[in-house]
XYZ file of C-alpha atoms in Angstrom:
670
model
C 71.610 -40.589 31.144
C 71.578 -43.990 32.876
C 72.998 -42.656 36.121
C 70.230 -40.023 36.247
C 67.460 -42.521 35.651
C 68.745 -44.760 38.426
C 68.735 -41.831 40.829
C 65.096 -41.193 40.004
C 64.005 -44.818 40.128
C 65.610 -45.392 43.530
C 64.679 -42.098 45.163
C 64.622 -42.308 48.909
C 61.498 -42.469 51.048
C 60.518 -39.888 53.612
C 57.748 -39.396 56.171
C 54.521 -41.051 55.090
C 52.551 -37.918 54.387
C 49.841 -39.970 52.697
C 50.352 -43.293 54.466
C 46.632 -43.769 54.976
C 46.293 -44.314 51.258
C 49.144 -46.831 50.957
C 49.617 -50.526 51.489
C 52.754 -52.585 52.116
C 54.983 -53.375 49.172
C 55.140 -57.132 48.390
C 58.191 -58.735 50.002
C 59.640 -60.462 46.871
C 60.235 -57.065 45.224
C 61.708 -55.021 48.044
C 65.229 -55.124 46.629
C 64.216 -53.332 43.432
C 62.804 -50.325 45.255
C 64.720 -49.982 48.516
C 66.183 -46.813 49.984
C 66.946 -45.103 53.246
C 63.679 -45.082 55.191
C 64.535 -42.098 57.382
C 65.395 -39.787 54.490
C 63.122 -37.392 52.680
C 65.654 -36.444 50.006
C 65.613 -37.187 46.288
C 69.289 -36.290 46.062
C 70.864 -39.724 46.541
C 69.648 -43.325 46.732
C 70.823 -45.494 49.607
C 70.696 -49.260 50.103
C 69.039 -51.314 52.809
C 65.622 -51.078 54.396
C 62.265 -51.999 52.883
C 59.896 -49.204 51.904
C 56.339 -48.866 53.162
C 55.835 -46.838 49.972
C 57.893 -48.034 46.982
C 59.698 -45.709 44.614
C 58.047 -44.933 41.283
C 59.912 -45.931 38.130
C 59.686 -43.712 35.026
C 58.120 -45.611 32.134
C 59.524 -44.916 28.666
C 56.692 -46.896 27.024
C 59.038 -49.162 25.091
C 57.937 -52.443 26.649
C 54.312 -53.587 26.491
C 52.863 -55.150 29.640
C 50.850 -58.343 30.093
C 50.930 -61.907 28.811
C 49.887 -62.702 25.221
C 48.386 -65.983 24.125
C 46.312 -66.959 21.043
C 45.080 -63.474 20.141
C 44.458 -62.496 23.763
C 46.234 -60.338 26.336
C 45.982 -60.760 30.077
C 47.264 -58.032 32.401
C 47.381 -57.940 36.199
C 47.207 -54.248 37.121
C 47.460 -52.577 40.524
C 46.914 -49.076 41.896
C 49.165 -48.181 44.812
C 50.944 -45.237 46.415
C 54.476 -44.490 45.253
C 57.317 -42.157 46.124
C 58.271 -40.171 43.011
C 61.270 -38.000 42.062
C 60.539 -36.580 38.590
C 63.199 -33.866 38.971
C 65.968 -36.083 40.341
C 68.145 -34.168 42.807
C 66.628 -30.811 41.871
C 63.706 -31.317 44.293
C 64.388 -31.605 48.037
C 61.902 -34.420 48.732
C 60.007 -37.084 46.831
C 56.339 -36.710 46.004
C 53.857 -39.243 47.363
C 51.485 -40.081 44.541
C 49.178 -42.843 43.304
C 50.481 -44.928 40.401
C 49.634 -47.955 38.302
C 51.830 -51.054 38.470
C 51.900 -54.456 36.847
C 51.217 -56.987 39.612
C 54.445 -57.784 41.432
C 56.330 -54.938 39.714
C 57.315 -51.438 40.689
C 54.814 -48.577 40.329
C 55.306 -46.873 36.967
C 54.665 -43.304 35.820
C 53.006 -43.355 33.382
C 51.244 -46.677 33.926
C 52.196 -49.906 32.138
C 51.860 -49.735 28.361
C 49.016 -51.764 26.854
C 49.851 -52.385 23.200
C 48.111 -54.951 21.003
C 46.996 -55.564 17.437
C 43.393 -54.940 16.424
C 41.304 -58.024 17.109
C 43.037 -58.821 20.407
C 40.847 -59.769 23.354
C 42.098 -57.921 26.454
C 41.469 -58.963 30.053
C 42.617 -56.668 32.853
C 42.479 -57.801 36.486
C 42.629 -54.611 38.533
C 43.586 -54.585 42.221
C 43.219 -51.481 44.396
C 46.014 -51.434 46.996
C 45.003 -48.050 48.417
C 44.078 -48.472 52.053
C 40.970 -46.291 52.323
C 39.971 -44.937 48.912
C 38.109 -46.357 45.933
C 39.602 -45.951 42.471
C 37.582 -45.208 39.322
C 39.326 -46.344 36.134
C 38.354 -45.122 32.671
C 39.368 -46.213 29.172
C 39.544 -50.002 29.541
C 37.034 -50.648 26.788
C 36.636 -51.247 23.075
C 37.629 -48.324 20.846
C 36.195 -46.147 19.473
C 33.821 -45.602 22.369
C 31.764 -42.904 23.979
C 32.781 -41.670 27.417
C 31.085 -43.127 30.449
C 32.380 -46.696 30.745
C 34.187 -46.942 34.076
C 35.361 -49.539 36.563
C 35.006 -48.751 40.246
C 37.264 -50.733 42.570
C 36.854 -50.336 46.333
C 39.881 -50.110 48.635
C 41.556 -53.520 48.834
C 39.205 -55.027 46.234
C 39.837 -56.708 42.874
C 37.778 -56.431 39.678
C 38.226 -57.788 36.168
C 37.164 -56.435 32.805
C 37.379 -58.035 29.335
C 37.011 -56.152 26.062
C 38.050 -56.215 22.416
C 40.812 -53.791 21.466
C 38.794 -52.201 18.655
C 40.066 -49.894 15.910
C 43.764 -49.030 15.499
C 44.781 -45.787 17.171
C 46.355 -43.978 20.124
C 44.255 -44.201 23.297
C 44.817 -44.237 27.051
C 43.370 -45.453 30.333
C 43.272 -43.330 33.481
C 42.180 -43.354 37.083
C 40.718 -40.917 39.604
C 39.818 -40.967 43.281
C 36.301 -39.584 42.813
C 33.402 -40.348 40.464
C 32.964 -36.714 39.434
C 36.607 -36.129 38.429
C 37.255 -35.628 34.722
C 40.548 -36.339 32.995
C 41.357 -32.616 32.860
C 40.675 -32.005 36.556
C 43.364 -34.220 38.117
C 46.198 -32.238 39.688
C 46.812 -34.017 43.000
C 47.748 -37.526 44.072
C 45.733 -39.132 41.249
C 47.235 -36.887 38.534
C 49.690 -39.547 37.293
C 47.177 -42.389 37.013
C 47.442 -42.573 33.220
C 48.699 -45.292 30.890
C 48.940 -45.556 27.108
C 46.709 -47.990 25.229
C 47.926 -48.432 21.644
C 46.068 -50.515 19.069
C 48.131 -51.441 16.001
C 46.705 -52.723 12.688
C 45.593 -56.350 12.775
C 48.101 -57.405 10.115
C 51.175 -56.120 8.342
C 54.351 -54.439 9.568
C 54.283 -51.937 12.412
C 56.459 -48.882 11.813
C 58.842 -48.142 14.699
C 57.497 -45.348 16.887
C 57.637 -43.928 20.383
C 54.851 -43.153 22.854
C 54.919 -40.120 25.174
C 52.476 -39.490 28.016
C 52.379 -35.927 29.359
C 51.773 -35.588 33.085
C 51.272 -32.608 35.364
C 50.789 -32.170 39.112
C 50.086 -29.320 41.543
C 50.233 -29.722 45.317
C 49.440 -26.644 47.434
C 51.996 -25.634 50.027
C 51.511 -25.235 53.759
C 53.561 -22.535 55.464
C 52.197 -23.546 58.902
C 53.484 -27.121 58.807
C 56.759 -28.210 60.421
C 58.844 -28.426 58.413
C 57.248 -25.966 56.008
C 55.799 -27.770 53.001
C 56.417 -25.835 49.766
C 53.993 -25.619 46.911
C 54.909 -28.272 44.388
C 54.173 -28.059 40.691
C 55.665 -29.850 37.747
C 55.121 -31.239 34.284
C 56.671 -34.442 32.965
C 57.113 -36.527 29.828
C 56.956 -40.257 30.553
C 57.398 -39.567 34.243
C 60.427 -37.259 34.081
C 61.179 -33.535 33.901
C 64.045 -31.982 31.920
C 67.003 -32.468 32.216
C 66.106 -36.045 33.123
C 63.783 -36.600 30.163
C 64.970 -38.961 27.463
C 67.570 -37.762 24.941
C 67.307 -38.823 21.317
C 70.238 -39.532 19.019
C 69.165 -39.405 15.381
C 70.818 -39.054 11.989
C 70.060 -36.696 9.140
C 67.482 -38.394 6.939
C 65.871 -40.516 9.671
C 62.078 -40.759 9.779
C 60.579 -40.334 13.244
C 57.065 -41.380 14.321
C 55.881 -40.152 17.725
C 52.570 -40.634 19.562
C 51.533 -38.114 22.228
C 48.936 -38.387 24.996
C 47.866 -35.363 27.047
C 45.811 -36.542 30.010
C 46.526 -33.437 32.097
C 44.566 -30.449 33.354
C 46.095 -28.067 30.791
C 46.644 -27.629 27.078
C 50.160 -28.015 25.697
C 51.326 -26.344 22.461
C 54.205 -28.633 21.441
C 56.924 -26.829 19.488
C 59.746 -28.506 17.548
C 62.840 -26.387 16.946
C 64.448 -26.398 13.521
C 62.010 -28.623 11.634
C 58.391 -28.966 10.582
C 56.431 -32.057 11.566
C 53.394 -33.659 9.957
C 50.158 -34.312 11.837
C 49.050 -37.871 11.020
C 46.239 -38.305 13.547
C 44.390 -36.499 16.328
C 42.124 -38.064 18.906
C 40.799 -38.370 22.446
C 40.583 -41.028 25.141
C 37.953 -42.929 23.185
C 38.418 -42.068 19.505
C 41.345 -41.547 17.117
C 41.129 -40.030 13.633
C 43.904 -40.882 11.188
C 44.176 -38.218 8.486
C 44.194 -39.095 4.822
C 47.194 -37.665 2.904
C 45.189 -34.707 1.600
C 44.323 -33.627 5.168
C 47.762 -33.895 6.771
C 49.116 -30.539 7.939
C 52.740 -29.523 8.508
C 53.457 -27.346 11.559
C 56.190 -26.332 13.974
C 53.745 -25.934 16.889
C 50.597 -27.945 17.588
C 48.221 -27.331 20.476
C 47.168 -30.442 22.375
C 44.002 -29.777 24.339
C 43.255 -31.461 27.646
C 42.522 -35.167 27.102
C 43.725 -35.204 23.494
C 46.135 -37.408 21.542
C 48.363 -36.780 18.522
C 50.482 -38.807 16.122
C 53.259 -36.956 14.287
C 55.993 -37.730 11.747
C 59.129 -35.734 11.065
C 62.643 -36.110 9.742
C 65.764 -34.157 10.747
C 67.357 -32.470 7.725
C 70.279 -30.772 9.536
C 72.690 -31.964 12.211
C 72.988 -30.382 15.636
C 71.187 -30.201 18.973
C 67.471 -29.418 18.955
C 64.549 -29.486 21.364
C 60.855 -30.213 21.367
C 59.029 -28.514 24.217
C 55.708 -27.201 25.409
C 55.624 -23.482 24.611
C 53.718 -22.537 27.761
C 56.417 -20.997 29.939
C 55.187 -22.494 33.207
C 55.338 -26.004 31.713
C 58.929 -25.752 30.456
C 60.685 -23.607 33.041
C 62.190 -23.990 36.484
C 60.051 -22.068 38.950
C 61.976 -21.190 42.064
C 58.901 -21.377 44.280
C 57.894 -24.979 43.581
C 60.079 -26.615 46.232
C 63.345 -26.917 44.347
C 66.605 -26.964 46.284
C 68.841 -23.920 46.667
C 71.437 -25.524 44.389
C 68.778 -26.068 41.744
C 67.793 -22.409 42.008
C 71.382 -21.398 41.368
C 71.500 -23.655 38.329
C 68.272 -22.116 37.060
C 69.267 -18.473 37.449
C 69.932 -16.695 34.153
C 73.649 -16.166 33.767
C 74.612 -18.782 36.362
C 77.032 -21.466 35.243
C 75.005 -24.475 34.188
C 76.017 -28.047 35.031
C 76.599 -30.352 32.074
C 73.376 -31.276 30.330
C 71.250 -28.524 31.859
C 70.030 -25.747 29.616
C 69.567 -22.319 31.060
C 66.514 -22.361 33.344
C 64.473 -24.989 31.482
C 62.599 -27.865 33.092
C 59.413 -29.844 32.594
C 58.107 -30.666 29.137
C 61.339 -30.638 27.139
C 62.951 -33.343 25.005
C 66.556 -33.058 23.863
C 67.347 -34.212 20.325
C 70.855 -34.701 18.931
C 71.116 -35.131 15.163
C 74.375 -36.393 13.692
C 75.339 -36.017 10.030
C 74.431 -38.872 7.755
C 77.529 -40.986 6.969
C 78.875 -40.119 3.490
C 77.817 -42.344 0.632
C 80.520 -44.383 -1.097
C 81.463 -42.789 -4.416
C 82.152 -44.771 -7.564
C 84.000 -43.634 -10.699
C 84.439 -40.189 -9.142
C 80.752 -39.372 -9.649
C 78.975 -37.101 -7.175
C 78.012 -39.073 -4.065
C 74.502 -37.641 -4.074
C 72.523 -35.535 -6.491
C 71.065 -32.351 -5.030
C 67.266 -32.332 -5.020
C 64.574 -29.911 -3.853
C 64.231 -31.986 -0.710
C 67.806 -31.022 0.199
C 67.227 -27.271 0.079
C 66.938 -26.869 3.874
C 70.259 -28.710 4.297
C 72.020 -26.763 1.566
C 70.665 -23.518 3.021
C 72.749 -24.095 6.160
C 76.005 -23.663 4.195
C 77.521 -20.300 5.219
C 77.289 -17.618 2.552
C 77.926 -13.893 2.347
C 74.846 -12.203 3.852
C 72.531 -10.367 1.484
C 70.763 -8.773 4.450
C 72.606 -7.432 7.490
C 70.208 -6.578 10.292
C 70.903 -5.156 13.733
C 68.448 -5.459 16.622
C 69.147 -3.556 19.835
C 67.335 -4.735 22.960
C 67.070 -2.415 25.947
C 64.840 -1.407 28.875
C 62.059 1.076 28.440
C 62.991 4.725 28.822
C 62.566 6.057 32.336
C 62.225 2.629 33.943
C 64.660 1.224 36.499
C 63.322 -2.272 35.964
C 62.673 -4.246 32.830
C 58.964 -3.682 32.513
C 58.953 -3.440 28.747
C 61.517 -4.150 26.099
C 62.496 -1.543 23.548
C 63.907 -2.850 20.278
C 65.406 -1.124 17.286
C 66.249 -2.531 13.892
C 68.644 -1.236 11.281
C 69.097 -2.610 7.766
C 69.920 0.304 5.450
C 69.488 -1.721 2.298
C 66.184 -3.274 3.226
C 64.062 -1.495 5.829
C 65.984 1.714 6.238
C 65.866 3.393 9.619
C 62.853 1.491 10.972
C 62.927 2.028 14.736
C 59.990 1.081 16.932
C 61.526 1.858 20.331
C 58.683 -0.127 21.867
C 57.279 -3.609 21.831
C 56.645 -5.823 20.008
C 60.000 -5.493 18.321
C 60.245 -4.346 14.709
C 59.328 -6.429 11.710
C 62.253 -8.418 10.315
C 61.991 -8.907 6.557
C 63.956 -11.727 4.944
C 63.945 -13.425 1.552
C 63.746 -17.127 0.866
C 67.127 -18.480 -0.141
C 68.966 -15.209 0.640
C 71.575 -15.332 3.446
C 71.064 -12.953 6.367
C 73.134 -11.981 9.403
C 71.176 -10.599 12.359
C 73.202 -8.963 15.122
C 71.403 -8.907 18.483
C 72.797 -6.262 20.860
C 71.805 -6.684 24.501
C 71.515 -3.420 26.428
C 69.413 -4.993 29.180
C 70.792 -5.292 32.724
C 70.322 -9.066 32.441
C 71.414 -11.738 29.946
C 69.174 -12.879 27.126
C 69.109 -15.160 24.105
C 66.869 -14.986 21.024
C 65.158 -17.885 19.248
C 64.175 -17.537 15.573
C 60.888 -19.358 15.897
C 59.998 -21.635 12.982
C 63.051 -20.743 10.893
C 64.975 -23.738 9.523
C 68.571 -22.761 10.235
C 71.863 -24.115 11.542
C 71.520 -25.407 15.098
C 74.143 -23.090 16.611
C 72.000 -20.043 15.771
C 68.701 -21.549 16.933
C 68.857 -19.743 20.265
C 68.690 -22.270 23.130
C 71.587 -21.261 25.359
C 73.871 -24.096 26.407
C 72.233 -26.588 24.047
C 71.834 -25.392 20.454
C 74.896 -26.281 18.403
C 76.921 -29.481 18.745
C 79.708 -31.061 20.796
C 82.197 -28.394 19.701
C 80.185 -25.262 20.500
C 76.773 -24.289 21.867
C 74.796 -21.073 21.751
C 75.918 -18.678 24.496
C 73.687 -16.370 26.463
C 74.059 -12.761 25.360
C 75.494 -10.995 28.388
C 74.552 -7.378 29.185
C 76.311 -4.998 26.768
C 77.341 -7.885 24.531
C 76.046 -9.099 21.174
C 75.526 -12.237 19.103
C 75.280 -12.679 15.330
C 72.686 -15.178 14.111
C 73.131 -16.378 10.529
C 70.336 -17.931 8.517
C 69.167 -18.585 4.973
C 65.419 -19.261 5.187
C 64.423 -22.124 2.850
C 60.708 -21.200 2.811
C 58.533 -18.106 2.704
C 55.917 -17.289 5.310
C 55.161 -15.841 8.734
C 57.578 -16.488 11.599
C 58.685 -14.646 14.753
C 61.619 -14.058 17.070
C 61.486 -14.032 20.862
C 63.551 -14.383 24.021
C 64.287 -17.953 25.067
C 65.175 -17.349 28.708
C 62.238 -19.279 30.064
C 62.211 -18.340 33.748
C 62.537 -14.617 33.172
C 59.707 -12.318 32.141
C 61.374 -11.184 28.934
C 58.738 -12.664 26.626
C 55.940 -11.332 28.816
C 57.634 -7.937 28.825
C 57.658 -7.788 25.046
C 60.952 -9.200 23.766
C 59.439 -10.580 20.588
C 58.618 -9.476 17.071
C 57.398 -10.712 13.677
C 59.459 -12.164 10.862
C 58.170 -12.274 7.286
C 60.117 -14.251 4.702
C 59.252 -13.240 1.155
C 59.152 -15.743 -1.677
C 61.081 -15.479 -4.927
C 59.954 -12.415 -6.864
C 57.643 -11.319 -4.022
C 57.733 -7.672 -2.905
C 56.763 -6.323 0.479
C 53.626 -4.188 0.199
C 52.679 -2.694 3.593
C 49.369 -1.468 2.155
C 48.225 -5.083 1.723
C 49.592 -6.537 4.963
C 48.109 -6.761 8.472
C 50.176 -8.223 11.316
C 48.579 -8.945 14.694
C 50.708 -10.286 17.552
C 49.176 -11.572 20.792
C 51.479 -11.189 23.797
C 51.373 -10.605 27.533
C 52.150 -12.178 30.878
C 50.551 -15.113 32.644
C 46.953 -14.167 33.475
C 47.297 -15.808 36.891
C 50.040 -13.356 37.760
C 47.619 -10.453 37.428
C 48.491 -9.487 33.859
C 46.477 -9.752 30.698
C 46.934 -10.453 27.032
C 47.824 -7.654 24.654
C 47.463 -7.064 20.941
C 50.615 -5.584 19.432
C 51.720 -4.638 22.947
C 48.523 -2.816 23.934
C 45.065 -3.521 25.257
C 43.616 -0.961 22.833
C 45.893 -0.479 19.805
C 45.292 2.533 17.552
C 42.481 2.089 15.008
C 43.300 0.332 11.731
C 42.016 1.593 8.375
C 41.226 -0.922 5.599
C 40.033 -0.306 2.048
C 36.725 -1.735 0.884
C 37.265 -4.617 -1.558
C 41.051 -4.626 -1.144
C 42.819 -7.981 -0.665
C 44.871 -8.233 2.546
C 47.153 -10.900 3.934
C 46.492 -11.127 7.671
C 49.355 -12.597 9.708
C 48.568 -13.605 13.303
C 51.065 -14.821 15.918
C 50.671 -15.752 19.594
C 53.799 -15.327 21.697
C 52.288 -14.695 25.130
C 53.916 -16.365 28.117
C 51.260 -18.929 28.914
C 47.905 -18.164 27.361
C 45.522 -19.083 24.596
C 44.257 -16.119 22.618
C 40.861 -16.405 20.925
C 40.838 -13.881 18.084
C 37.761 -12.725 16.177
C 37.144 -9.962 13.636
C 33.529 -8.876 14.167
C 30.902 -6.744 12.481
C 28.045 -6.096 14.925
C 29.223 -9.037 17.061
C 29.186 -11.415 14.071
C 32.469 -12.651 12.529
C 33.191 -11.484 9.001
C 34.672 -13.966 6.496
C 38.311 -14.739 5.779
C 40.129 -17.566 3.991
C 42.832 -19.623 5.767
C 46.123 -19.759 3.862
C 48.877 -21.114 6.102
C 49.718 -22.414 9.567
C 53.241 -21.813 10.928
C 54.316 -20.693 7.428
C 53.283 -24.033 5.882
C 50.621 -23.758 3.206
C 47.410 -25.462 4.305
C 45.997 -28.375 2.302
C 42.975 -27.488 0.161
C 40.672 -29.253 2.623
C 41.282 -26.417 5.129
C 41.211 -23.323 2.892
C 37.504 -22.662 2.334
C 36.278 -19.247 3.482
C 34.995 -19.294 7.023
C 34.039 -16.976 9.896
C 36.983 -14.820 10.979
C 37.627 -16.536 14.280
C 40.700 -18.513 15.369
C 42.037 -19.964 18.610
C 45.764 -19.291 18.850
C 48.094 -21.083 21.212
C 51.551 -19.974 22.303
C 54.049 -20.387 19.462
C 51.530 -20.594 16.611
C 51.240 -18.379 13.544
C 48.347 -18.199 11.071
C 47.902 -16.546 7.679
C 44.506 -15.530 6.261
C 43.239 -13.730 3.199
C 40.801 -10.929 4.061
C 38.730 -8.913 1.580
C 36.460 -6.413 3.388
C 33.016 -6.590 1.766
C 31.143 -3.913 3.718
C 32.058 -0.389 4.759
C 31.794 0.487 8.415
C 33.399 -0.319 11.751
C 34.751 -3.741 12.728
C 36.194 -4.925 16.046
C 39.239 -7.154 16.401
C 38.847 -8.876 19.789
C 41.289 -11.008 21.776
C 39.757 -13.158 24.507
C 40.921 -15.804 26.938
C 38.347 -18.238 28.368
C 35.685 -15.790 27.213
C 37.204 -12.788 28.970
C 37.973 -9.792 26.775
C 41.690 -8.915 26.840
C 42.304 -6.510 23.957
C 40.279 -4.664 21.310
C 41.237 -2.824 18.143
C 38.796 -0.809 16.064
C 39.025 -1.510 12.339
C 37.439 0.961 9.911
C 36.549 -0.120 6.362
C 36.145 2.709 3.836
């Protein structure tokens, strides 16, 4: 990856589209950020001339900024314009953007890391090197703190602030070019003015961790300009977009601690393939809440709202290549209309040959994770090297075995349609769910059993390639379903070409609610309905359709003129429930880009249900008290509830987005 990072750090300068907001780069540091002044390309760095606007350097948040002395930290911080290439050579021109920099250093995206122990006295001297605009900086204050403390620095001015670090936690500082701008309203040239502020415990060891700052930008295009300026949109982790984001090399059995900061104008449901992760803390710009052991949840997808923070812990149990990504399609996909080069478009097209290191049509908020096997333990006296324990079940489950369940899913276009508007799926498993054939979307229910091997054959009768991801299932990497990446150095998951098939093998180590869906991010296959539910039954558990309710939220991006659906419809057929009967309600959101607010109402008032599980992981007791039947679902999340109807009559199951009604199902209780 080093050669890619250099290309980004030294991206060439172009016309000064925002030169009025810039100031000259200090002479002693020209050599670190020089490039060809008459070029507007990110494709290749070139030596020589000084830059009126320096190149931005991606910040991996591994090195804390400032000078420490006797329990104090002093940091010289600047705000200046920078020329930024988050996509490397995939974007035809750099982006002019405001960035933080340590005095005398290159601009960094995200801003310099402030990391201290509790009790440290912090002094920040802030210089505004923008030529004509004031900068308003938030977050440089003692934590926890209420919002409202800001520092306003006029163009060319310098101000200082001193504060105590406060309580341990994950925080951040950020800047804006207007007083009225909130952290979730920055999309333009001030969108990357964010830096991590981490406060560690005052004493004791500090566990190794990593810090990730999510960034996002959106610049409107101008078709009347010469040359034409394309619309530019992107999402980054620590200043870079996949495939330039950092790769992680781990070993089976490692323990990983990651801190996340979302200071963008959107929510981000972060999804980890292949493993569950534990939520240790959640917070905001000014406050962080560390969970006690009895309140820590395990998930495979966690929604990070605008302005929020998260601390997570996980450990890889199986070798192979995995990813963590935002499950909103627009945040993890190459979009051909955001100013990418023609060559990048070819790389992104489904079915095109991908260059080394580039997954099929993914970009943005994606991290690549390689997990190698743990080195074998040294045996003595011919005893077993390691004793199998319950903690090893996921690893042992990856050992190939003769399938107990053989399932066949056929994917094809809707009848009578020349284009792929909807996906029709069929499922055959004579010994398990004989002859079940939906011929519509969502796809049919896949029933599996914990600890029982299964082989699922996916037949692609679409006129385009596809690949299927078994969302939340702990399985061997090769079958995980990320084309060109899942697997290892010897083989990776292929796309399923038209009229071809692929066999996915798995032995689920846990029971619960999961789903399958297309993983071709830039296509509309998920929005068109290529998804379906998976239920894994526990030992001795029998499938009883009369006690099960499955609701799946799907649909295209609302901004594209589509709307959310419930089980593939805006008004599904009525559902009949029995008074006093105990139901397990399974809810999944696999829309392209959208939050789905779900509520089960009686006369506009939610009835009661009891939370049971999130992403197939049983919830701690602290979260399982009965509550109003209302839940906000983000893309990639599943929820289980227990519902016992207490009153006869008509209910309404509503799906809303930002308050707007998207789908309704009538539910009759008799």
